[in-house]
PDB file of C-alpha atoms and ligand atoms in Angstrom:
ATOM      1  CA  MET A  16      94.239  89.455 125.032  1.00 40.00           C
ATOM      2  CA  LEU A  17      94.927  86.005 123.651  1.00 43.00           C
ATOM      3  CA  SER A  18      91.959  83.805 124.338  1.00 44.00           C
ATOM      4  CA  LYS A  19      91.959  80.048 123.888  1.00 46.00           C
ATOM      5  CA  LYS A  20      89.386  78.085 121.937  1.00 45.00           C
ATOM      6  CA  LYS A  21      87.947  75.381 124.099  1.00 43.00           C
ATOM      7  CA  GLY A  22      89.694  72.051 123.711  1.00 43.00           C
ATOM      8  CA  VAL A  23      91.991  73.153 120.909  1.00 49.00           C
ATOM      9  CA  GLY A  24      94.737  74.912 122.829  1.00 55.00           C
ATOM     10  CA  GLN A  25      95.468  77.239 119.915  1.00 63.00           C
ATOM     11  CA  PRO A  26      95.377  80.989 120.589  1.00 78.00           C
ATOM     12  CA  THR A  27      92.349  82.599 118.982  1.00 91.00           C
ATOM     13  CA  PRO A  28      93.058  85.847 117.144  1.00 97.00           C
ATOM     14  CA  PHE A  29      90.881  88.779 118.091  1.00 98.00           C
ATOM     15  CA  LEU A  30      90.296  89.649 114.446  1.00 98.00           C
ATOM     16  CA  SER A  31      90.530  87.829 111.127  1.00 98.00           C
ATOM     17  CA  ILE A  32      90.940  90.092 108.121  1.00 98.00           C
ATOM     18  CA  VAL A  33      89.653  88.273 105.035  1.00 98.00           C
ATOM     19  CA  ILE A  34      90.622  89.601 101.606  1.00 98.00           C
ATOM     20  CA  PRO A  35      89.268  88.071  98.381  1.00 98.00           C
ATOM     21  CA  ALA A  36      91.634  88.728  95.475  1.00 98.00           C
ATOM     22  CA  TYR A  37      91.341  88.114  91.774  1.00 98.00           C
ATOM     23  CA  ASN A  38      94.087  89.441  89.510  1.00 98.00           C
ATOM     24  CA  GLU A  39      95.184  92.078  92.012  1.00 98.00           C
ATOM     25  CA  GLU A  40      98.974  91.910  91.507  1.00 98.00           C
ATOM     26  CA  GLU A  41      99.229  95.701  91.458  1.00 98.00           C
ATOM     27  CA  ASN A  42      97.278  96.174  94.684  1.00 98.00           C
ATOM     28  CA  ILE A  43      97.779  93.161  96.893  1.00 98.00           C
ATOM     29  CA  LYS A  44     101.115  94.097  98.497  1.00 98.00           C
ATOM     30  CA  ASP A  45      99.770  97.445  99.706  1.00 98.00           C
ATOM     31  CA  VAL A  46      96.563  95.917 100.991  1.00 98.00           C
ATOM     32  CA  ILE A  47      98.394  93.157 102.885  1.00 98.00           C
ATOM     33  CA  GLU A  48     100.929  95.535 104.407  1.00 98.00           C
ATOM     34  CA  LYS A  49      98.211  97.973 105.485  1.00 98.00           C
ATOM     35  CA  SER A  50      96.317  95.086 107.082  1.00 98.00           C
ATOM     36  CA  VAL A  51      99.383  93.840 108.965  1.00 98.00           C
ATOM     37  CA  GLU A  52     100.144  97.379 110.180  1.00 98.00           C
ATOM     38  CA  PHE A  53      96.518  97.786 111.189  1.00 98.00           C
ATOM     39  CA  GLY A  54      96.864  94.695 113.404  1.00 97.00           C
ATOM     40  CA  LYS A  55      99.851  96.306 115.123  1.00 96.00           C
ATOM     41  CA  LYS A  56      97.973  99.587 115.679  1.00 97.00           C
ATOM     42  CA  LEU A  57      95.048  97.650 117.097  1.00 96.00           C
ATOM     43  CA  GLY A  58      97.359  95.986 119.575  1.00 94.00           C
ATOM     44  CA  LYS A  59      95.391  92.752 119.550  1.00 95.00           C
ATOM     45  CA  PRO A  60      96.259  89.547 117.716  1.00 96.00           C
ATOM     46  CA  CYS A  61      95.052  89.577 114.137  1.00 97.00           C
ATOM     47  CA  GLU A  62      95.358  87.188 111.223  1.00 98.00           C
ATOM     48  CA  VAL A  63      95.208  88.225 107.585  1.00 98.00           C
ATOM     49  CA  ILE A  64      93.751  85.702 105.148  1.00 98.00           C
ATOM     50  CA  VAL A  65      94.064  86.358 101.434  1.00 98.00           C
ATOM     51  CA  VAL A  66      91.995  84.117  99.209  1.00 98.00           C
ATOM     52  CA  ASP A  67      93.468  84.159  95.739  1.00 98.00           C
ATOM     53  CA  ASP A  68      90.471  83.371  93.577  1.00 98.00           C
ATOM     54  CA  GLY A  69      92.259  81.625  90.721  1.00 98.00           C
ATOM     55  CA  SER A  70      94.178  84.721  89.592  1.00 98.00           C
ATOM     56  CA  LYS A  71      96.006  84.506  86.285  1.00 98.00           C
ATOM     57  CA  ASP A  72      98.605  87.069  87.319  1.00 98.00           C
ATOM     58  CA  ARG A  73     101.229  87.161  90.132  1.00 98.00           C
ATOM     59  CA  THR A  74      98.793  87.810  92.982  1.00 98.00           C
ATOM     60  CA  PHE A  75      99.361  84.452  94.679  1.00 98.00           C
ATOM     61  CA  HIS A  76     103.122  84.565  94.163  1.00 98.00           C
ATOM     62  CA  ILE A  77     103.279  87.987  95.856  1.00 98.00           C
ATOM     63  CA  CYS A  78     101.126  86.724  98.754  1.00 98.00           C
ATOM     64  CA  LYS A  79     103.350  83.693  99.286  1.00 98.00           C
ATOM     65  CA  GLU A  80     106.454  85.871  99.377  1.00 98.00           C
ATOM     66  CA  LEU A  81     104.887  88.229 101.908  1.00 98.00           C
ATOM     67  CA  ALA A  82     103.714  85.280 104.033  1.00 98.00           C
ATOM     68  CA  GLU A  83     107.363  84.443 104.682  1.00 97.00           C
ATOM     69  CA  LYS A  84     107.839  87.900 106.124  1.00 97.00           C
ATOM     70  CA  TYR A  85     104.545  88.210 108.023  1.00 98.00           C
ATOM     71  CA  PRO A  86     103.618  85.200 110.172  1.00 97.00           C
ATOM     72  CA  GLU A  87     100.098  86.542 110.640  1.00 97.00           C
ATOM     73  CA  LEU A  88      99.433  86.229 106.895  1.00 98.00           C
ATOM     74  CA  ARG A  89      97.879  83.141 105.321  1.00 98.00           C
ATOM     75  CA  CYS A  90      97.284  82.706 101.606  1.00 98.00           C
ATOM     76  CA  ILE A  91      94.787  80.291 100.173  1.00 98.00           C
ATOM     77  CA  ARG A  92      94.522  79.594  96.503  1.00 98.00           C
ATOM     78  CA  HIS A  93      91.520  78.545  94.447  1.00 98.00           C
ATOM     79  CA  GLU A  94      92.726  76.517  91.486  1.00 97.00           C
ATOM     80  CA  ARG A  95      89.949  78.042  89.424  1.00 97.00           C
ATOM     81  CA  ASN A  96      88.016  81.262  89.721  1.00 97.00           C
ATOM     82  CA  LYS A  97      84.929  80.866  91.947  1.00 97.00           C
ATOM     83  CA  GLY A  98      83.768  84.483  92.094  1.00 97.00           C
ATOM     84  CA  LYS A  99      83.771  86.835  95.067  1.00 97.00           C
ATOM     85  CA  ALA A 100      81.177  84.745  96.932  1.00 97.00           C
ATOM     86  CA  GLY A 101      83.335  81.640  96.625  1.00 98.00           C
ATOM     87  CA  ALA A 102      86.409  83.524  97.784  1.00 98.00           C
ATOM     88  CA  LEU A 103      84.651  84.957 100.838  1.00 98.00           C
ATOM     89  CA  LYS A 104      83.151  81.576 101.679  1.00 98.00           C
ATOM     90  CA  THR A 105      86.635  80.036 101.772  1.00 98.00           C
ATOM     91  CA  GLY A 106      88.003  82.943 103.802  1.00 98.00           C
ATOM     92  CA  PHE A 107      85.205  82.833 106.381  1.00 98.00           C
ATOM     93  CA  LYS A 108      85.609  79.073 106.759  1.00 98.00           C
ATOM     94  CA  GLU A 109      89.352  79.422 107.380  1.00 98.00           C
ATOM     95  CA  ALA A 110      89.064  82.412 109.726  1.00 98.00           C
ATOM     96  CA  LYS A 111      89.742  81.706 113.401  1.00 98.00           C
ATOM     97  CA  GLY A 112      89.192  85.145 114.903  1.00 98.00           C
ATOM     98  CA  GLU A 113      86.542  86.149 117.425  1.00 98.00           C
ATOM     99  CA  TYR A 114      85.524  88.769 114.886  1.00 98.00           C
ATOM    100  CA  ILE A 115      85.801  88.474 111.135  1.00 98.00           C
ATOM    101  CA  PHE A 116      86.265  91.503 108.924  1.00 98.00           C
ATOM    102  CA  TYR A 117      86.470  91.493 105.164  1.00 98.00           C
ATOM    103  CA  THR A 118      87.357  94.060 102.602  1.00 98.00           C
ATOM    104  CA  ASP A 119      88.402  94.155  98.944  1.00 98.00           C
ATOM    105  CA  ALA A 120      91.938  93.699  97.625  1.00 98.00           C
ATOM    106  CA  ASP A 121      91.925  96.763  95.400  1.00 97.00           C
ATOM    107  CA  ASN A 122      92.645  99.620  97.829  1.00 97.00           C
ATOM    108  CA  GLN A 123      89.165 101.114  97.454  1.00 98.00           C
ATOM    109  CA  TYR A 124      88.761 101.088 101.240  1.00 98.00           C
ATOM    110  CA  ASP A 125      91.157 102.085 104.022  1.00 98.00           C
ATOM    111  CA  ILE A 126      91.265  99.470 106.770  1.00 98.00           C
ATOM    112  CA  ASN A 127      92.541 102.119 109.209  1.00 98.00           C
ATOM    113  CA  GLU A 128      89.018 103.528 109.317  1.00 98.00           C
ATOM    114  CA  LEU A 129      88.044 100.418 111.268  1.00 98.00           C
ATOM    115  CA  LEU A 130      90.016 101.602 114.317  1.00 98.00           C
ATOM    116  CA  GLN A 131      87.382 104.170 115.279  1.00 97.00           C
ATOM    117  CA  TYR A 132      84.686 101.454 115.412  1.00 98.00           C
ATOM    118  CA  ILE A 133      86.437  98.950 117.670  1.00 97.00           C
ATOM    119  CA  ASN A 134      84.246  99.901 120.629  1.00 97.00           C
ATOM    120  CA  LEU A 135      81.178  98.827 118.601  1.00 98.00           C
ATOM    121  CA  PHE A 136      82.465  95.295 117.968  1.00 97.00           C
ATOM    122  CA  GLY A 137      80.831  93.675 120.987  1.00 93.00           C
ATOM    123  CA  LYS A 138      77.612  95.649 120.650  1.00 98.00           C
ATOM    124  CA  TYR A 139      76.277  94.360 117.329  1.00 98.00           C
ATOM    125  CA  ASP A 140      76.376  91.087 115.402  1.00 98.00           C
ATOM    126  CA  ILE A 141      77.316  92.853 112.188  1.00 98.00           C
ATOM    127  CA  LEU A 142      78.900  96.230 111.464  1.00 98.00           C
ATOM    128  CA  SER A 143      78.088  97.123 107.893  1.00 98.00           C
ATOM    129  CA  GLY A 144      80.011  99.859 106.111  1.00 98.00           C
ATOM    130  CA  TYR A 145      78.261 102.440 104.004  1.00 98.00           C
ATOM    131  CA  ARG A 146      80.176 104.473 101.493  1.00 98.00           C
ATOM    132  CA  LEU A 147      80.121 108.195 102.221  1.00 98.00           C
ATOM    133  CA  ASN A 148      80.944 108.759  98.570  1.00 95.00           C
ATOM    134  CA  LYS A 149      80.684 106.005  95.990  1.00 96.00           C
ATOM    135  CA  ALA A 150      83.813 106.276  93.841  1.00 97.00           C
ATOM    136  CA  ILE A 151      82.226 104.570  90.855  1.00 95.00           C
ATOM    137  CA  SER A 152      80.787 105.656  87.514  1.00 94.00           C
ATOM    138  CA  PRO A 153      77.491 107.608  87.453  1.00 95.00           C
ATOM    139  CA  PHE A 154      75.754 104.569  85.921  1.00 93.00           C
ATOM    140  CA  ARG A 155      76.992 102.266  88.676  1.00 94.00           C
ATOM    141  CA  ARG A 156      76.113 104.856  91.322  1.00 95.00           C
ATOM    142  CA  PHE A 157      72.544 105.044  90.051  1.00 94.00           C
ATOM    143  CA  ALA A 158      72.291 101.239  89.687  1.00 93.00           C
ATOM    144  CA  SER A 159      73.634 100.819  93.220  1.00 94.00           C
ATOM    145  CA  TRP A 160      71.120 103.312  94.650  1.00 95.00           C
ATOM    146  CA  LEU A 161      68.211 101.603  92.867  1.00 94.00           C
ATOM    147  CA  TYR A 162      69.473  98.165  93.818  1.00 95.00           C
ATOM    148  CA  ASN A 163      69.659  99.095  97.497  1.00 96.00           C
ATOM    149  CA  VAL A 164      66.125 100.527  97.429  1.00 96.00           C
ATOM    150  CA  ILE A 165      64.718  97.347  95.831  1.00 95.00           C
ATOM    151  CA  ALA A 166      66.769  94.947  97.942  1.00 95.00           C
ATOM    152  CA  ARG A 167      65.836  96.684 101.187  1.00 96.00           C
ATOM    153  CA  LYS A 168      62.134  96.605 100.295  1.00 95.00           C
ATOM    154  CA  LEU A 169      62.123  93.049  98.962  1.00 95.00           C
ATOM    155  CA  LEU A 170      64.323  91.444 101.605  1.00 96.00           C
ATOM    156  CA  GLY A 171      63.676  93.673 104.594  1.00 95.00           C
ATOM    157  CA  VAL A 172      67.387  94.414 104.977  1.00 96.00           C
ATOM    158  CA  LYS A 173      67.946  97.602 106.953  1.00 94.00           C
ATOM    159  CA  ALA A 174      71.602  98.265 105.998  1.00 97.00           C
ATOM    160  CA  ARG A 175      72.208 101.493 104.067  1.00 97.00           C
ATOM    161  CA  ASP A 176      74.756 100.183 101.583  1.00 97.00           C
ATOM    162  CA  ILE A 177      74.355  96.462 101.091  1.00 97.00           C
ATOM    163  CA  GLU A 178      77.248  95.930  98.645  1.00 96.00           C
ATOM    164  CA  CYS A 179      79.819  97.851 100.668  1.00 98.00           C
ATOM    165  CA  ALA A 180      82.858  95.590 101.104  1.00 98.00           C
ATOM    166  CA  PHE A 181      83.690  96.729 104.623  1.00 98.00           C
ATOM    167  CA  LYS A 182      81.902  94.558 107.153  1.00 98.00           C
ATOM    168  CA  VAL A 183      82.664  93.012 110.531  1.00 98.00           C
ATOM    169  CA  PHE A 184      80.889  89.933 111.880  1.00 98.00           C
ATOM    170  CA  ARG A 185      80.917  88.090 115.137  1.00 98.00           C
ATOM    171  CA  SER A 186      82.576  84.861 114.156  1.00 98.00           C
ATOM    172  CA  LYS A 187      79.637  82.667 115.192  1.00 97.00           C
ATOM    173  CA  VAL A 188      77.267  84.795 113.145  1.00 98.00           C
ATOM    174  CA  ILE A 189      79.071  84.579 109.819  1.00 98.00           C
ATOM    175  CA  LYS A 190      79.930  80.928 110.319  1.00 97.00           C
ATOM    176  CA  ASN A 191      76.200  80.247 110.764  1.00 95.00           C
ATOM    177  CA  ILE A 192      75.200  81.946 107.533  1.00 97.00           C
ATOM    178  CA  PRO A 193      75.270  79.684 104.472  1.00 96.00           C
ATOM    179  CA  ILE A 194      76.519  81.276 101.267  1.00 96.00           C
ATOM    180  CA  LYS A 195      74.844  79.830  98.208  1.00 94.00           C
ATOM    181  CA  THR A 196      74.970  82.707  95.741  1.00 91.00           C
ATOM    182  CA  LYS A 197      77.773  83.241  93.307  1.00 86.00           C
ATOM    183  CA  GLY A 198      79.725  86.374  92.486  1.00 87.00           C
ATOM    184  CA  PHE A 199      78.751  89.806  93.682  1.00 91.00           C
ATOM    185  CA  MET A 200      75.379  88.956  95.278  1.00 93.00           C
ATOM    186  CA  VAL A 201      77.190  87.637  98.308  1.00 96.00           C
ATOM    187  CA  GLU A 202      76.748  90.718 100.508  1.00 97.00           C
ATOM    188  CA  THR A 203      73.027  90.774  99.775  1.00 97.00           C
ATOM    189  CA  GLU A 204      72.633  87.111 100.648  1.00 96.00           C
ATOM    190  CA  ILE A 205      74.556  87.481 103.900  1.00 98.00           C
ATOM    191  CA  LEU A 206      72.552  90.505 105.068  1.00 98.00           C
ATOM    192  CA  ALA A 207      69.232  88.996 103.958  1.00 97.00           C
ATOM    193  CA  ARG A 208      69.892  85.783 105.884  1.00 96.00           C
ATOM    194  CA  ALA A 209      71.171  87.751 108.877  1.00 97.00           C
ATOM    195  CA  THR A 210      67.945  89.792 108.879  1.00 97.00           C
ATOM    196  CA  VAL A 211      65.775  86.659 108.853  1.00 95.00           C
ATOM    197  CA  CYS A 212      67.820  85.250 111.741  1.00 95.00           C
ATOM    198  CA  GLY A 213      67.306  88.458 113.714  1.00 96.00           C
ATOM    199  CA  TYR A 214      70.992  89.409 113.962  1.00 98.00           C
ATOM    200  CA  SER A 215      71.664  93.048 114.772  1.00 98.00           C
ATOM    201  CA  ILE A 216      73.166  95.114 111.956  1.00 98.00           C
ATOM    202  CA  HIS A 217      74.690  98.553 112.538  1.00 98.00           C
ATOM    203  CA  ASP A 218      75.808 100.942 109.770  1.00 98.00           C
ATOM    204  CA  ILE A 219      79.262 102.511 109.925  1.00 98.00           C
ATOM    205  CA  PRO A 220      80.362 105.265 107.505  1.00 98.00           C
ATOM    206  CA  VAL A 221      83.529 104.685 105.470  1.00 98.00           C
ATOM    207  CA  HIS A 222      85.270 106.457 102.622  1.00 98.00           C
ATOM    208  CA  HIS A 223      85.494 104.858  99.205  1.00 98.00           C
ATOM    209  CA  TYR A 224      88.405 105.525  96.867  1.00 98.00           C
ATOM    210  CA  ALA A 225      88.541 105.135  93.106  1.00 96.00           C
ATOM    211  CA  ARG A 226      90.322 102.031  91.918  1.00 96.00           C
ATOM    212  CA  ARG A 227      93.697 103.309  90.751  1.00 94.00           C
ATOM    213  CA  LYS A 228      95.324 100.025  89.724  1.00 95.00           C
ATOM    214  CA  GLY A 229      94.072  96.833  88.136  1.00 94.00           C
ATOM    215  CA  LYS A 230      90.609  96.345  86.689  1.00 93.00           C
ATOM    216  CA  THR A 231      87.184  95.819  88.211  1.00 93.00           C
ATOM    217  CA  ALA A 232      85.685  92.381  87.537  1.00 91.00           C
ATOM    218  CA  VAL A 233      82.253  94.004  87.311  1.00 89.00           C
ATOM    219  CA  SER A 234      80.627  94.579  83.948  1.00 89.00           C
ATOM    220  CA  PRO A 235      77.994  97.136  85.029  1.00 87.00           C
ATOM    221  CA  LEU A 236      75.104  96.310  82.681  1.00 88.00           C
ATOM    222  CA  LYS A 237      75.552  92.539  82.940  1.00 90.00           C
ATOM    223  CA  GLU A 238      75.838  92.820  86.725  1.00 89.00           C
ATOM    224  CA  ALA A 239      72.682  94.963  86.948  1.00 88.00           C
ATOM    225  CA  LEU A 240      70.663  92.296  85.108  1.00 89.00           C
ATOM    226  CA  ARG A 241      72.279  89.475  87.079  1.00 90.00           C
ATOM    227  CA  SER A 242      71.427  91.298  90.297  1.00 91.00           C
ATOM    228  CA  LEU A 243      67.720  91.335  89.532  1.00 89.00           C
ATOM    229  CA  LEU A 244      67.715  87.565  88.999  1.00 90.00           C
ATOM    230  CA  GLY A 245      69.893  87.184  92.083  1.00 92.00           C
ATOM    231  CA  LEU A 246      67.433  89.179  94.200  1.00 93.00           C
ATOM    232  CA  TYR A 247      64.595  86.923  93.092  1.00 92.00           C
ATOM    233  CA  LEU A 248      66.591  83.785  93.988  1.00 92.00           C
ATOM    234  CA  ILE A 249      67.570  85.138  97.397  1.00 94.00           C
ATOM    235  CA  LYS A 250      63.967  86.087  98.107  1.00 91.00           C
ATOM    236  CA  LYS A 251      62.918  82.500  97.263  1.00 90.00           C
ATOM    237  CA  GLU A 252      65.560  81.104  99.635  1.00 85.00           C
ATOM    238  CA  ILE A 253      64.520  83.474 102.411  1.00 81.00           C
ATOM    239  CA  LEU A 254      60.863  82.513 102.059  1.00 79.00           C
ATOM    240  CA  LYS A 255      61.909  78.862 102.445  1.00 81.00           C
ATOM    241  CA  ILE A 256      63.656  79.690 105.737  1.00 77.00           C
ATOM    242  CA  LYS A 257      60.648  81.637 107.038  1.00 73.00           C
ATOM    243  CA  LYS A 258      58.230  78.708 106.452  1.00 71.00           C
TER     244      LYS A 258
HETATM  245  N1  UDP B 362      87.103  89.268  93.305  1.00 89.62           N
HETATM  246  C1  UDP B 362      87.238  87.903  93.572  1.00 89.62           C
HETATM  247  N2  UDP B 362      86.821  87.023  92.620  1.00 89.62           N
HETATM  248  C2  UDP B 362      86.259  87.412  91.440  1.00 89.62           C
HETATM  249  C3  UDP B 362      86.101  88.782  91.199  1.00 89.62           C
HETATM  250  C4  UDP B 362      86.538  89.699  92.158  1.00 89.62           C
HETATM  251  O1  UDP B 362      87.756  87.512  94.622  1.00 89.62           O
HETATM  252  O2  UDP B 362      85.901  86.542  90.617  1.00 89.62           O
HETATM  253  C5  UDP B 362      87.582  90.249  94.305  1.00 89.62           C
HETATM  254  C6  UDP B 362      88.426  91.393  93.750  1.00 89.62           C
HETATM  255  O3  UDP B 362      89.793  91.052  93.640  1.00 89.62           O
HETATM  256  C7  UDP B 362      88.184  92.474  94.785  1.00 89.62           C
HETATM  257  C8  UDP B 362      86.719  92.238  95.182  1.00 89.62           C
HETATM  258  O4  UDP B 362      86.439  90.887  94.826  1.00 89.62           O
HETATM  259  O5  UDP B 362      88.998  92.298  95.924  1.00 89.62           O
HETATM  260  C9  UDP B 362      85.754  93.202  94.500  1.00 89.62           C
HETATM  261  O6  UDP B 362      85.949  93.117  93.092  1.00 89.62           O
HETATM  262  P1  UDP B 362      85.940  94.397  92.145  1.00 89.62           P
HETATM  263  O7  UDP B 362      86.849  95.425  92.672  1.00 89.62           O
HETATM  264  O8  UDP B 362      86.180  93.902  90.757  1.00 89.62           O
HETATM  265  O9  UDP B 362      84.430  94.897  92.268  1.00 89.62           O
HETATM  266  P2  UDP B 362      83.925  96.392  92.435  1.00 89.62           P
HETATM  267  O10 UDP B 362      84.693  96.996  93.577  1.00 89.62           O
HETATM  268  O11 UDP B 362      84.195  97.082  91.137  1.00 89.62           O
HETATM  269  O12 UDP B 362      82.463  96.234  92.734  1.00 89.62           O
HETATM  270 MG1   MG B 363      86.631  97.293  93.675  1.00 89.62          MG
END
């Protein structure tokens, strides 16, 4: 199962699990332990990379403590908050796995649901989760629906649920995709660039759970307005690539 990267001599993990975390002290232990256990169930070498995005609480401290117990865990700290895009960018750069998966640090997804999709890993460049139920407020649910309709039309992205934080990439694919956006537009940028490059994207259904601990960093109205500007900027970037 352990493959070797050419010329490096270091074993390559099958899967890197990347987790961006900002002020998640109440959630991070659970998420890390579930990820480590998931690796054991999978029976293939996995690494877990937590990117602490400049948290002001004990998130990083908890990660460091757990890293002493779990050798497969690595914690990286941003000195200042860079937003979810910045955190994912760092995580993807650090990841050494053949496949790279990311999910949120707030227990809104269950990594165990990934087990049933393992046989799809080699078949597509990207597996993109879609939430069977969106455990968010009615306003955010509506905004998310509208956003997906506009983004799909404007950017030609075929994925059902662009912002779903449950995606798997072939390592080469995600490492080839530049991330220039900030904050929560990151999923849109990745899928838009992947579409232009002709990478295959396959939807996988996942459950979504209400956030029970900690606070969302999303301010719904502000984020809705920011998203419209973000879509315009991504479209401009994409047109540049197409020329
Ligand atoms: N996050 C981050 N940096 C930020 C804001 C959020 O790394 O500046 C992380 C956060 O800890 C979580 C994920 O991004 O793991 C999604 O954030 P959140 O749950 O606030 O968004 P929502 O699920 O409400 O869309
Ligand atoms: Mg969340």
